[in-house]
mmCIF file of N, CA, C and O in Angstrom:
data_model
loop_
_atom_site.group_PDB
_atom_site.id
_atom_site.type_symbol
_atom_site.label_atom_id
_atom_site.label_comp_id
_atom_site.label_asym_id
_atom_site.label_seq_id
_atom_site.Cartn_x
_atom_site.Cartn_y
_atom_site.Cartn_z
ATOM 1 N N MET A 1 13.507 10.750 5.150
ATOM 2 C CA MET A 1 12.315 11.213 5.839
ATOM 3 C C MET A 1 11.178 10.245 5.545
ATOM 4 O O MET A 1 10.901 9.959 4.393
ATOM 5 N N PRO A 2 10.496 9.739 6.576
ATOM 6 C CA PRO A 2 9.364 8.834 6.343
ATOM 7 C C PRO A 2 8.244 9.512 5.570
ATOM 8 O O PRO A 2 8.044 10.726 5.675
ATOM 9 N N VAL A 3 7.522 8.712 4.796
ATOM 10 C CA VAL A 3 6.387 9.216 4.032
ATOM 11 C C VAL A 3 5.149 8.391 4.349
ATOM 12 O O VAL A 3 5.238 7.207 4.682
ATOM 13 N N LEU A 4 4.005 9.036 4.236
ATOM 14 C CA LEU A 4 2.709 8.404 4.433
ATOM 15 C C LEU A 4 1.982 8.377 3.102
ATOM 16 O O LEU A 4 2.025 9.357 2.355
ATOM 17 N N GLN A 5 1.328 7.258 2.821
ATOM 18 C CA GLN A 5 0.532 7.129 1.607
ATOM 19 C C GLN A 5 -0.837 6.578 1.974
ATOM 20 O O GLN A 5 -0.951 5.679 2.806
ATOM 21 N N VAL A 6 -1.865 7.129 1.333
ATOM 22 C CA VAL A 6 -3.223 6.642 1.517
ATOM 23 C C VAL A 6 -3.752 6.249 0.147
ATOM 24 O O VAL A 6 -3.681 7.032 -0.798
ATOM 25 N N SER A 7 -4.243 5.015 0.046
ATOM 26 C CA SER A 7 -4.806 4.547 -1.215
ATOM 27 C C SER A 7 -6.105 3.811 -0.929
ATOM 28 O O SER A 7 -6.500 3.651 0.227
ATOM 29 N N GLN A 8 -6.779 3.373 -1.989
ATOM 30 C CA GLN A 8 -8.077 2.726 -1.844
ATOM 31 C C GLN A 8 -8.197 1.513 -2.746
ATOM 32 O O GLN A 8 -7.517 1.416 -3.771
ATOM 33 N N ALA A 9 -9.087 0.637 -2.353
ATOM 34 C CA ALA A 9 -9.547 -0.453 -3.209
ATOM 35 C C ALA A 9 -11.070 -0.367 -3.198
ATOM 36 O O ALA A 9 -11.665 0.074 -2.209
ATOM 37 N N ALA A 10 -11.683 -0.788 -4.281
ATOM 38 C CA ALA A 10 -13.140 -0.677 -4.381
ATOM 39 C C ALA A 10 -13.856 -1.567 -3.373
ATOM 40 O O ALA A 10 -14.902 -1.191 -2.839
ATOM 41 N N THR A 11 -13.291 -2.742 -3.126
ATOM 42 C CA THR A 11 -13.924 -3.699 -2.220
ATOM 43 C C THR A 11 -12.855 -4.460 -1.440
ATOM 44 O O THR A 11 -11.689 -4.497 -1.820
ATOM 45 N N ARG A 12 -13.297 -5.108 -0.379
ATOM 46 C CA ARG A 12 -12.388 -5.946 0.401
ATOM 47 C C ARG A 12 -11.896 -7.123 -0.446
ATOM 48 O O ARG A 12 -10.729 -7.508 -0.369
ATOM 49 N N ALA A 13 -12.772 -7.682 -1.255
ATOM 50 C CA ALA A 13 -12.381 -8.797 -2.119
ATOM 51 C C ALA A 13 -11.284 -8.379 -3.089
ATOM 52 O O ALA A 13 -10.337 -9.140 -3.325
ATOM 53 N N GLN A 14 -11.392 -7.185 -3.645
ATOM 54 C CA GLN A 14 -10.362 -6.689 -4.564
ATOM 55 C C GLN A 14 -9.035 -6.542 -3.826
ATOM 56 O O GLN A 14 -7.991 -6.971 -4.326
ATOM 57 N N TYR A 15 -9.073 -5.941 -2.631
ATOM 58 C CA TYR A 15 -7.851 -5.794 -1.834
ATOM 59 C C TYR A 15 -7.236 -7.162 -1.539
ATOM 60 O O TYR A 15 -6.036 -7.365 -1.714
ATOM 61 N N GLU A 16 -8.041 -8.089 -1.059
ATOM 62 C CA GLU A 16 -7.523 -9.401 -0.659
ATOM 63 C C GLU A 16 -6.943 -10.179 -1.833
ATOM 64 O O GLU A 16 -5.949 -10.893 -1.677
ATOM 65 N N LYS A 17 -7.528 -10.018 -3.010
ATOM 66 C CA LYS A 17 -7.008 -10.693 -4.205
ATOM 67 C C LYS A 17 -5.596 -10.201 -4.525
ATOM 68 O O LYS A 17 -4.684 -10.996 -4.763
ATOM 69 N N VAL A 18 -5.411 -8.897 -4.499
ATOM 70 C CA VAL A 18 -4.089 -8.318 -4.760
ATOM 71 C C VAL A 18 -3.132 -8.649 -3.612
ATOM 72 O O VAL A 18 -1.980 -9.025 -3.831
ATOM 73 N N ALA A 19 -3.616 -8.541 -2.371
ATOM 74 C CA ALA A 19 -2.772 -8.793 -1.197
ATOM 75 C C ALA A 19 -2.226 -10.213 -1.189
ATOM 76 O O ALA A 19 -1.093 -10.453 -0.756
ATOM 77 N N GLN A 20 -3.016 -11.163 -1.667
ATOM 78 C CA GLN A 20 -2.548 -12.546 -1.714
ATOM 79 C C GLN A 20 -1.338 -12.679 -2.639
ATOM 80 O O GLN A 20 -0.382 -13.387 -2.314
ATOM 81 N N VAL A 21 -1.355 -11.994 -3.751
ATOM 82 C CA VAL A 21 -0.232 -12.046 -4.697
ATOM 83 C C VAL A 21 0.968 -11.286 -4.148
ATOM 84 O O VAL A 21 2.107 -11.756 -4.227
ATOM 85 N N VAL A 22 0.728 -10.121 -3.545
ATOM 86 C CA VAL A 22 1.817 -9.298 -3.001
ATOM 87 C C VAL A 22 2.487 -10.001 -1.817
ATOM 88 O O VAL A 22 3.697 -9.918 -1.648
ATOM 89 N N ASN A 23 1.692 -10.671 -0.981
ATOM 90 C CA ASN A 23 2.195 -11.497 0.122
ATOM 91 C C ASN A 23 2.995 -10.695 1.155
ATOM 92 O O ASN A 23 4.112 -11.051 1.511
ATOM 93 N N LEU A 24 2.394 -9.614 1.644
ATOM 94 C CA LEU A 24 3.049 -8.794 2.664
ATOM 95 C C LEU A 24 3.311 -9.549 3.959
ATOM 96 O O LEU A 24 4.318 -9.324 4.611
ATOM 97 N N ASP A 25 2.375 -10.419 4.343
ATOM 98 C CA ASP A 25 2.506 -11.102 5.632
ATOM 99 C C ASP A 25 3.771 -11.958 5.708
ATOM 100 O O ASP A 25 4.449 -11.965 6.731
ATOM 101 N N ASP A 26 4.081 -12.656 4.637
ATOM 102 C CA ASP A 26 5.245 -13.548 4.639
ATOM 103 C C ASP A 26 6.505 -12.890 4.105
ATOM 104 O O ASP A 26 7.607 -13.360 4.384
ATOM 105 N N GLN A 27 6.341 -11.831 3.307
ATOM 106 C CA GLN A 27 7.489 -11.168 2.702
ATOM 107 C C GLN A 27 7.352 -9.652 2.812
ATOM 108 O O GLN A 27 7.129 -8.967 1.819
ATOM 109 N N PRO A 28 7.463 -9.111 4.029
ATOM 110 C CA PRO A 28 7.346 -7.655 4.151
ATOM 111 C C PRO A 28 8.472 -6.958 3.398
ATOM 112 O O PRO A 28 9.612 -7.418 3.427
ATOM 113 N N PRO A 29 8.143 -5.888 2.694
ATOM 114 C CA PRO A 29 9.154 -5.205 1.890
ATOM 115 C C PRO A 29 10.112 -4.371 2.726
ATOM 116 O O PRO A 29 9.751 -3.879 3.803
ATOM 117 N N ALA A 30 11.298 -4.209 2.223
ATOM 118 C CA ALA A 30 12.279 -3.322 2.862
ATOM 119 C C ALA A 30 11.715 -1.912 2.885
ATOM 120 O O ALA A 30 11.133 -1.443 1.906
ATOM 121 N N GLY A 31 11.859 -1.251 4.017
ATOM 122 C CA GLY A 31 11.449 0.140 4.127
ATOM 123 C C GLY A 31 10.028 0.364 4.613
ATOM 124 O O GLY A 31 9.654 1.500 4.900
ATOM 125 N N LEU A 32 9.226 -0.692 4.726
ATOM 126 C CA LEU A 32 7.858 -0.522 5.202
ATOM 127 C C LEU A 32 7.859 -0.409 6.729
ATOM 128 O O LEU A 32 8.365 -1.287 7.424
ATOM 129 N N ILE A 33 7.308 0.681 7.244
ATOM 130 C CA ILE A 33 7.210 0.884 8.684
ATOM 131 C C ILE A 33 5.875 0.358 9.200
ATOM 132 O O ILE A 33 5.807 -0.315 10.215
ATOM 133 N N CYS A 34 4.798 0.658 8.474
ATOM 134 C CA CYS A 34 3.461 0.283 8.927
ATOM 135 C C CYS A 34 2.526 0.141 7.744
ATOM 136 O O CYS A 34 2.603 0.915 6.786
ATOM 137 N N HIS A 35 1.646 -0.867 7.801
ATOM 138 C CA HIS A 35 0.615 -1.085 6.778
ATOM 139 C C HIS A 35 -0.681 -1.347 7.526
ATOM 140 O O HIS A 35 -0.747 -2.255 8.360
ATOM 141 N N ALA A 36 -1.700 -0.537 7.280
ATOM 142 C CA ALA A 36 -2.996 -0.703 7.941
ATOM 143 C C ALA A 36 -4.100 -0.598 6.900
ATOM 144 O O ALA A 36 -4.011 0.213 5.967
ATOM 145 N N VAL A 37 -5.128 -1.425 7.069
ATOM 146 C CA VAL A 37 -6.231 -1.477 6.109
ATOM 147 C C VAL A 37 -7.541 -1.480 6.880
ATOM 148 O O VAL A 37 -7.669 -2.178 7.896
ATOM 149 N N ALA A 38 -8.518 -0.714 6.394
ATOM 150 C CA ALA A 38 -9.835 -0.671 7.019
ATOM 151 C C ALA A 38 -10.910 -0.655 5.945
ATOM 152 O O ALA A 38 -10.718 -0.097 4.861
ATOM 153 N N GLU A 39 -12.035 -1.284 6.273
ATOM 154 C CA GLU A 39 -13.190 -1.277 5.383
ATOM 155 C C GLU A 39 -14.167 -0.218 5.870
ATOM 156 O O GLU A 39 -14.536 -0.193 7.050
ATOM 157 N N THR A 40 -14.595 0.669 4.978
ATOM 158 C CA THR A 40 -15.540 1.721 5.332
ATOM 159 C C THR A 40 -16.957 1.151 5.334
ATOM 160 O O THR A 40 -17.198 0.072 4.795
ATOM 161 N N PRO A 41 -17.917 1.875 5.921
ATOM 162 C CA PRO A 41 -19.302 1.390 5.914
ATOM 163 C C PRO A 41 -19.854 1.155 4.504
ATOM 164 O O PRO A 41 -20.701 0.290 4.306
ATOM 165 N N SER A 42 -19.345 1.883 3.514
ATOM 166 C CA SER A 42 -19.817 1.707 2.133
ATOM 167 C C SER A 42 -19.170 0.514 1.443
ATOM 168 O O SER A 42 -19.537 0.169 0.320
ATOM 169 N N GLY A 43 -18.187 -0.111 2.100
ATOM 170 C CA GLY A 43 -17.537 -1.280 1.517
ATOM 171 C C GLY A 43 -16.212 -0.991 0.840
ATOM 172 O O GLY A 43 -15.494 -1.909 0.468
ATOM 173 N N GLU A 44 -15.883 0.286 0.665
ATOM 174 C CA GLU A 44 -14.568 0.627 0.122
ATOM 175 C C GLU A 44 -13.501 0.294 1.156
ATOM 176 O O GLU A 44 -13.772 0.229 2.343
ATOM 177 N N VAL A 45 -12.297 0.114 0.668
ATOM 178 C CA VAL A 45 -11.178 -0.211 1.544
ATOM 179 C C VAL A 45 -10.172 0.933 1.493
ATOM 180 O O VAL A 45 -9.823 1.416 0.411
ATOM 181 N N VAL A 46 -9.738 1.373 2.669
ATOM 182 C CA VAL A 46 -8.734 2.430 2.792
ATOM 183 C C VAL A 46 -7.441 1.782 3.269
ATOM 184 O O VAL A 46 -7.449 1.006 4.229
ATOM 185 N N ILE A 47 -6.353 2.098 2.596
ATOM 186 C CA ILE A 47 -5.047 1.512 2.887
ATOM 187 C C ILE A 47 -4.095 2.640 3.262
ATOM 188 O O ILE A 47 -3.956 3.616 2.514
ATOM 189 N N VAL A 48 -3.455 2.513 4.415
ATOM 190 C CA VAL A 48 -2.499 3.524 4.876
ATOM 191 C C VAL A 48 -1.158 2.840 5.077
ATOM 192 O O VAL A 48 -1.066 1.835 5.786
ATOM 193 N N ASP A 49 -0.143 3.366 4.424
ATOM 194 C CA ASP A 49 1.213 2.837 4.552
ATOM 195 C C ASP A 49 2.150 3.950 4.998
ATOM 196 O O ASP A 49 2.016 5.091 4.555
ATOM 197 N N VAL A 50 3.088 3.608 5.851
ATOM 198 C CA VAL A 50 4.162 4.524 6.228
ATOM 199 C C VAL A 50 5.462 3.840 5.820
ATOM 200 O O VAL A 50 5.700 2.672 6.157
ATOM 201 N N TRP A 51 6.272 4.576 5.084
ATOM 202 C CA TRP A 51 7.524 4.065 4.529
ATOM 203 C C TRP A 51 8.710 4.871 5.040
ATOM 204 O O TRP A 51 8.574 6.061 5.328
ATOM 205 N N GLU A 52 9.867 4.241 5.081
ATOM 206 C CA GLU A 52 11.091 4.952 5.455
ATOM 207 C C GLU A 52 11.419 6.058 4.461
ATOM 208 O O GLU A 52 12.012 7.070 4.830
ATOM 209 N N SER A 53 11.035 5.855 3.191
ATOM 210 C CA SER A 53 11.314 6.861 2.157
ATOM 211 C C SER A 53 10.377 6.659 0.973
ATOM 212 O O SER A 53 9.827 5.572 0.775
ATOM 213 N N ALA A 54 10.227 7.707 0.180
ATOM 214 C CA ALA A 54 9.438 7.607 -1.047
ATOM 215 C C ALA A 54 10.077 6.613 -2.013
ATOM 216 O O ALA A 54 9.380 5.910 -2.750
ATOM 217 N N GLU A 55 11.390 6.521 -2.007
ATOM 218 C CA GLU A 55 12.098 5.598 -2.892
ATOM 219 C C GLU A 55 11.766 4.140 -2.548
ATOM 220 O O GLU A 55 11.573 3.309 -3.436
ATOM 221 N N ALA A 56 11.695 3.821 -1.243
ATOM 222 C CA ALA A 56 11.353 2.450 -0.834
ATOM 223 C C ALA A 56 9.945 2.100 -1.287
ATOM 224 O O ALA A 56 9.694 0.989 -1.772
ATOM 225 N N SER A 57 9.025 3.037 -1.160
ATOM 226 C CA SER A 57 7.653 2.818 -1.601
ATOM 227 C C SER A 57 7.592 2.610 -3.113
ATOM 228 O O SER A 57 6.904 1.707 -3.595
ATOM 229 N N ALA A 58 8.297 3.453 -3.854
ATOM 230 C CA ALA A 58 8.284 3.357 -5.312
ATOM 231 C C ALA A 58 8.870 2.027 -5.788
ATOM 232 O O ALA A 58 8.345 1.407 -6.720
ATOM 233 N N GLN A 59 9.915 1.572 -5.133
ATOM 234 C CA GLN A 59 10.518 0.292 -5.507
ATOM 235 C C GLN A 59 9.538 -0.853 -5.262
ATOM 236 O O GLN A 59 9.385 -1.747 -6.097
ATOM 237 N N PHE A 60 8.854 -0.846 -4.135
ATOM 238 C CA PHE A 60 7.869 -1.869 -3.827
ATOM 239 C C PHE A 60 6.735 -1.860 -4.856
ATOM 240 O O PHE A 60 6.302 -2.905 -5.331
ATOM 241 N N ALA A 61 6.273 -0.675 -5.221
ATOM 242 C CA ALA A 61 5.210 -0.567 -6.226
ATOM 243 C C ALA A 61 5.654 -1.160 -7.560
ATOM 244 O O ALA A 61 4.937 -1.948 -8.169
ATOM 245 N N ARG A 62 6.857 -0.801 -7.999
ATOM 246 C CA ARG A 62 7.375 -1.304 -9.283
ATOM 247 C C ARG A 62 7.550 -2.812 -9.279
ATOM 248 O O ARG A 62 7.184 -3.489 -10.241
ATOM 249 N N GLU A 63 8.144 -3.322 -8.200
ATOM 250 C CA GLU A 63 8.550 -4.724 -8.176
ATOM 251 C C GLU A 63 7.455 -5.687 -7.757
ATOM 252 O O GLU A 63 7.478 -6.849 -8.156
ATOM 253 N N ARG A 64 6.474 -5.208 -6.958
ATOM 254 C CA ARG A 64 5.478 -6.153 -6.447
ATOM 255 C C ARG A 64 4.026 -5.724 -6.634
ATOM 256 O O ARG A 64 3.194 -6.554 -6.971
ATOM 257 N N VAL A 65 3.713 -4.462 -6.404
ATOM 258 C CA VAL A 65 2.311 -4.055 -6.463
ATOM 259 C C VAL A 65 1.794 -4.019 -7.891
ATOM 260 O O VAL A 65 0.757 -4.621 -8.194
ATOM 261 N N PHE A 66 2.485 -3.321 -8.781
ATOM 262 C CA PHE A 66 1.993 -3.238 -10.156
ATOM 263 C C PHE A 66 1.971 -4.603 -10.840
ATOM 264 O O PHE A 66 1.002 -4.914 -11.538
ATOM 265 N N PRO A 67 2.966 -5.466 -10.644
ATOM 266 C CA PRO A 67 2.843 -6.825 -11.192
ATOM 267 C C PRO A 67 1.642 -7.588 -10.609
ATOM 268 O O PRO A 67 0.992 -8.351 -11.311
ATOM 269 N N ALA A 68 1.332 -7.349 -9.322
ATOM 270 C CA ALA A 68 0.167 -8.000 -8.712
ATOM 271 C C ALA A 68 -1.132 -7.470 -9.319
ATOM 272 O O ALA A 68 -2.070 -8.242 -9.545
ATOM 273 N N PHE A 69 -1.198 -6.167 -9.587
ATOM 274 C CA PHE A 69 -2.375 -5.617 -10.264
ATOM 275 C C PHE A 69 -2.558 -6.297 -11.614
ATOM 276 O O PHE A 69 -3.665 -6.698 -11.971
ATOM 277 N N ALA A 70 -1.479 -6.416 -12.366
ATOM 278 C CA ALA A 70 -1.554 -7.038 -13.688
ATOM 279 C C ALA A 70 -1.966 -8.507 -13.582
ATOM 280 O O ALA A 70 -2.803 -8.982 -14.345
ATOM 281 N N ALA A 71 -1.395 -9.228 -12.625
ATOM 282 C CA ALA A 71 -1.677 -10.657 -12.469
ATOM 283 C C ALA A 71 -3.112 -10.921 -12.038
ATOM 284 O O ALA A 71 -3.656 -11.990 -12.323
ATOM 285 N N THR A 72 -3.736 -9.962 -11.365
ATOM 286 C CA THR A 72 -5.107 -10.154 -10.884
ATOM 287 C C THR A 72 -6.138 -9.443 -11.749
ATOM 288 O O THR A 72 -7.319 -9.403 -11.395
ATOM 289 N N GLY A 73 -5.700 -8.879 -12.866
ATOM 290 C CA GLY A 73 -6.633 -8.235 -13.791
ATOM 291 C C GLY A 73 -7.199 -6.920 -13.289
ATOM 292 O O GLY A 73 -8.300 -6.537 -13.660
ATOM 293 N N ASN A 74 -6.456 -6.217 -12.463
ATOM 294 C CA ASN A 74 -6.915 -4.932 -11.928
ATOM 295 C C ASN A 74 -6.311 -3.774 -12.709
ATOM 296 O O ASN A 74 -5.547 -2.967 -12.175
ATOM 297 N N ASP A 75 -6.692 -3.694 -13.977
ATOM 298 C CA ASP A 75 -6.159 -2.647 -14.837
ATOM 299 C C ASP A 75 -6.518 -1.246 -14.352
ATOM 300 O O ASP A 75 -5.736 -0.311 -14.511
ATOM 301 N N GLU A 76 -7.704 -1.101 -13.740
ATOM 302 C CA GLU A 76 -8.109 0.228 -13.271
ATOM 303 C C GLU A 76 -7.210 0.702 -12.136
ATOM 304 O O GLU A 76 -6.912 1.885 -12.031
ATOM 305 N N LEU A 77 -6.742 -0.220 -11.302
ATOM 306 C CA LEU A 77 -5.801 0.161 -10.243
ATOM 307 C C LEU A 77 -4.443 0.516 -10.836
ATOM 308 O O LEU A 77 -3.791 1.459 -10.388
ATOM 309 N N MET A 78 -4.039 -0.234 -11.837
ATOM 310 C CA MET A 78 -2.763 0.022 -12.510
ATOM 311 C C MET A 78 -2.780 1.416 -13.138
ATOM 312 O O MET A 78 -1.793 2.153 -13.051
ATOM 313 N N ALA A 79 -3.907 1.788 -13.719
ATOM 314 C CA ALA A 79 -4.019 3.084 -14.394
ATOM 315 C C ALA A 79 -3.937 4.256 -13.409
ATOM 316 O O ALA A 79 -3.532 5.354 -13.791
ATOM 317 N N GLN A 80 -4.303 4.026 -12.153
ATOM 318 C CA GLN A 80 -4.251 5.098 -11.154
ATOM 319 C C GLN A 80 -2.824 5.519 -10.822
ATOM 320 O O GLN A 80 -2.588 6.631 -10.389
ATOM 321 N N GLY A 81 -1.877 4.602 -11.009
ATOM 322 C CA GLY A 81 -0.503 4.902 -10.631
ATOM 323 C C GLY A 81 -0.341 4.853 -9.126
ATOM 324 O O GLY A 81 -1.297 4.581 -8.395
ATOM 325 N N PRO A 82 0.860 5.113 -8.647
ATOM 326 C CA PRO A 82 1.100 5.041 -7.201
ATOM 327 C C PRO A 82 0.408 6.189 -6.474
ATOM 328 O O PRO A 82 0.226 7.274 -7.032
ATOM 329 N N PRO A 83 0.040 5.963 -5.215
ATOM 330 C CA PRO A 83 -0.568 7.056 -4.440
ATOM 331 C C PRO A 83 0.465 8.131 -4.124
ATOM 332 O O PRO A 83 1.670 7.873 -4.107
ATOM 333 N N GLN A 84 -0.020 9.321 -3.875
ATOM 334 C CA GLN A 84 0.844 10.439 -3.498
ATOM 335 C C GLN A 84 1.523 10.133 -2.167
ATOM 336 O O GLN A 84 0.895 9.613 -1.258
ATOM 337 N N ALA A 85 2.792 10.433 -2.069
ATOM 338 C CA ALA A 85 3.536 10.257 -0.817
ATOM 339 C C ALA A 85 3.685 11.618 -0.141
ATOM 340 O O ALA A 85 4.072 12.597 -0.780
ATOM 341 N N TYR A 86 3.373 11.657 1.140
ATOM 342 C CA TYR A 86 3.470 12.888 1.915
ATOM 343 C C TYR A 86 4.527 12.714 2.995
ATOM 344 O O TYR A 86 4.484 11.748 3.756
ATOM 345 N N GLU A 87 5.469 13.653 3.073
ATOM 346 C CA GLU A 87 6.474 13.583 4.119
ATOM 347 C C GLU A 87 5.813 13.757 5.474
ATOM 348 O O GLU A 87 4.995 14.672 5.658
ATOM 349 N N THR A 88 6.147 12.896 6.399
ATOM 350 C CA THR A 88 5.586 13.009 7.744
ATOM 351 C C THR A 88 6.351 14.074 8.531
ATOM 352 O O THR A 88 7.533 14.292 8.311
ATOM 353 N N PHE A 89 5.646 14.748 9.415
ATOM 354 C CA PHE A 89 6.321 15.685 10.311
ATOM 355 C C PHE A 89 6.164 15.253 11.764
ATOM 356 O O PHE A 89 6.779 15.827 12.645
ATOM 357 N N HIS A 90 5.347 14.214 11.985
ATOM 358 C CA HIS A 90 5.171 13.680 13.336
ATOM 359 C C HIS A 90 4.822 12.197 13.191
ATOM 360 O O HIS A 90 3.794 11.857 12.613
ATOM 361 N N LEU A 91 5.675 11.356 13.702
ATOM 362 C CA LEU A 91 5.480 9.903 13.601
ATOM 363 C C LEU A 91 5.933 9.266 14.897
ATOM 364 O O LEU A 91 7.061 9.491 15.337
ATOM 365 N N ILE A 92 5.050 8.515 15.528
ATOM 366 C CA ILE A 92 5.360 7.842 16.779
ATOM 367 C C ILE A 92 5.183 6.345 16.578
ATOM 368 O O ILE A 92 4.128 5.915 16.112
ATOM 369 N N GLY A 93 6.185 5.568 16.902
ATOM 370 C CA GLY A 93 6.092 4.120 16.809
ATOM 371 C C GLY A 93 5.496 3.542 18.080
ATOM 372 O O GLY A 93 5.628 4.111 19.165
ATOM 373 N N GLY A 94 4.841 2.405 17.932
ATOM 374 C CA GLY A 94 4.262 1.731 19.083
ATOM 375 C C GLY A 94 5.340 1.038 19.910
ATOM 376 O O GLY A 94 6.484 0.935 19.506
ATOM 377 N N ARG A 95 4.944 0.568 21.053
ATOM 378 C CA ARG A 95 5.888 -0.115 21.937
ATOM 379 C C ARG A 95 5.591 -1.573 22.005
ATOM 380 O O ARG A 95 4.583 -2.075 21.828
#
């Protein structure tokens, strides 16, 4: 069952620093259906991911996200742990 996760970064710069290490654009992870990021008017960044399963998300976090947090000195993000995964009940893919 696909899951949706919503997480945050304090700033766009913080997101981009981690994103560069994670390298989603060149190496998309197995199980990722959709990744979307938006900057709010206050400057916070909202990240929405849809995964094929909670297990695929957890594996990506263990293998790439948490090491990227450590490599970029984002201990506060590491301390938050992975975002809550919610099972989707309605998901439509684009054409």
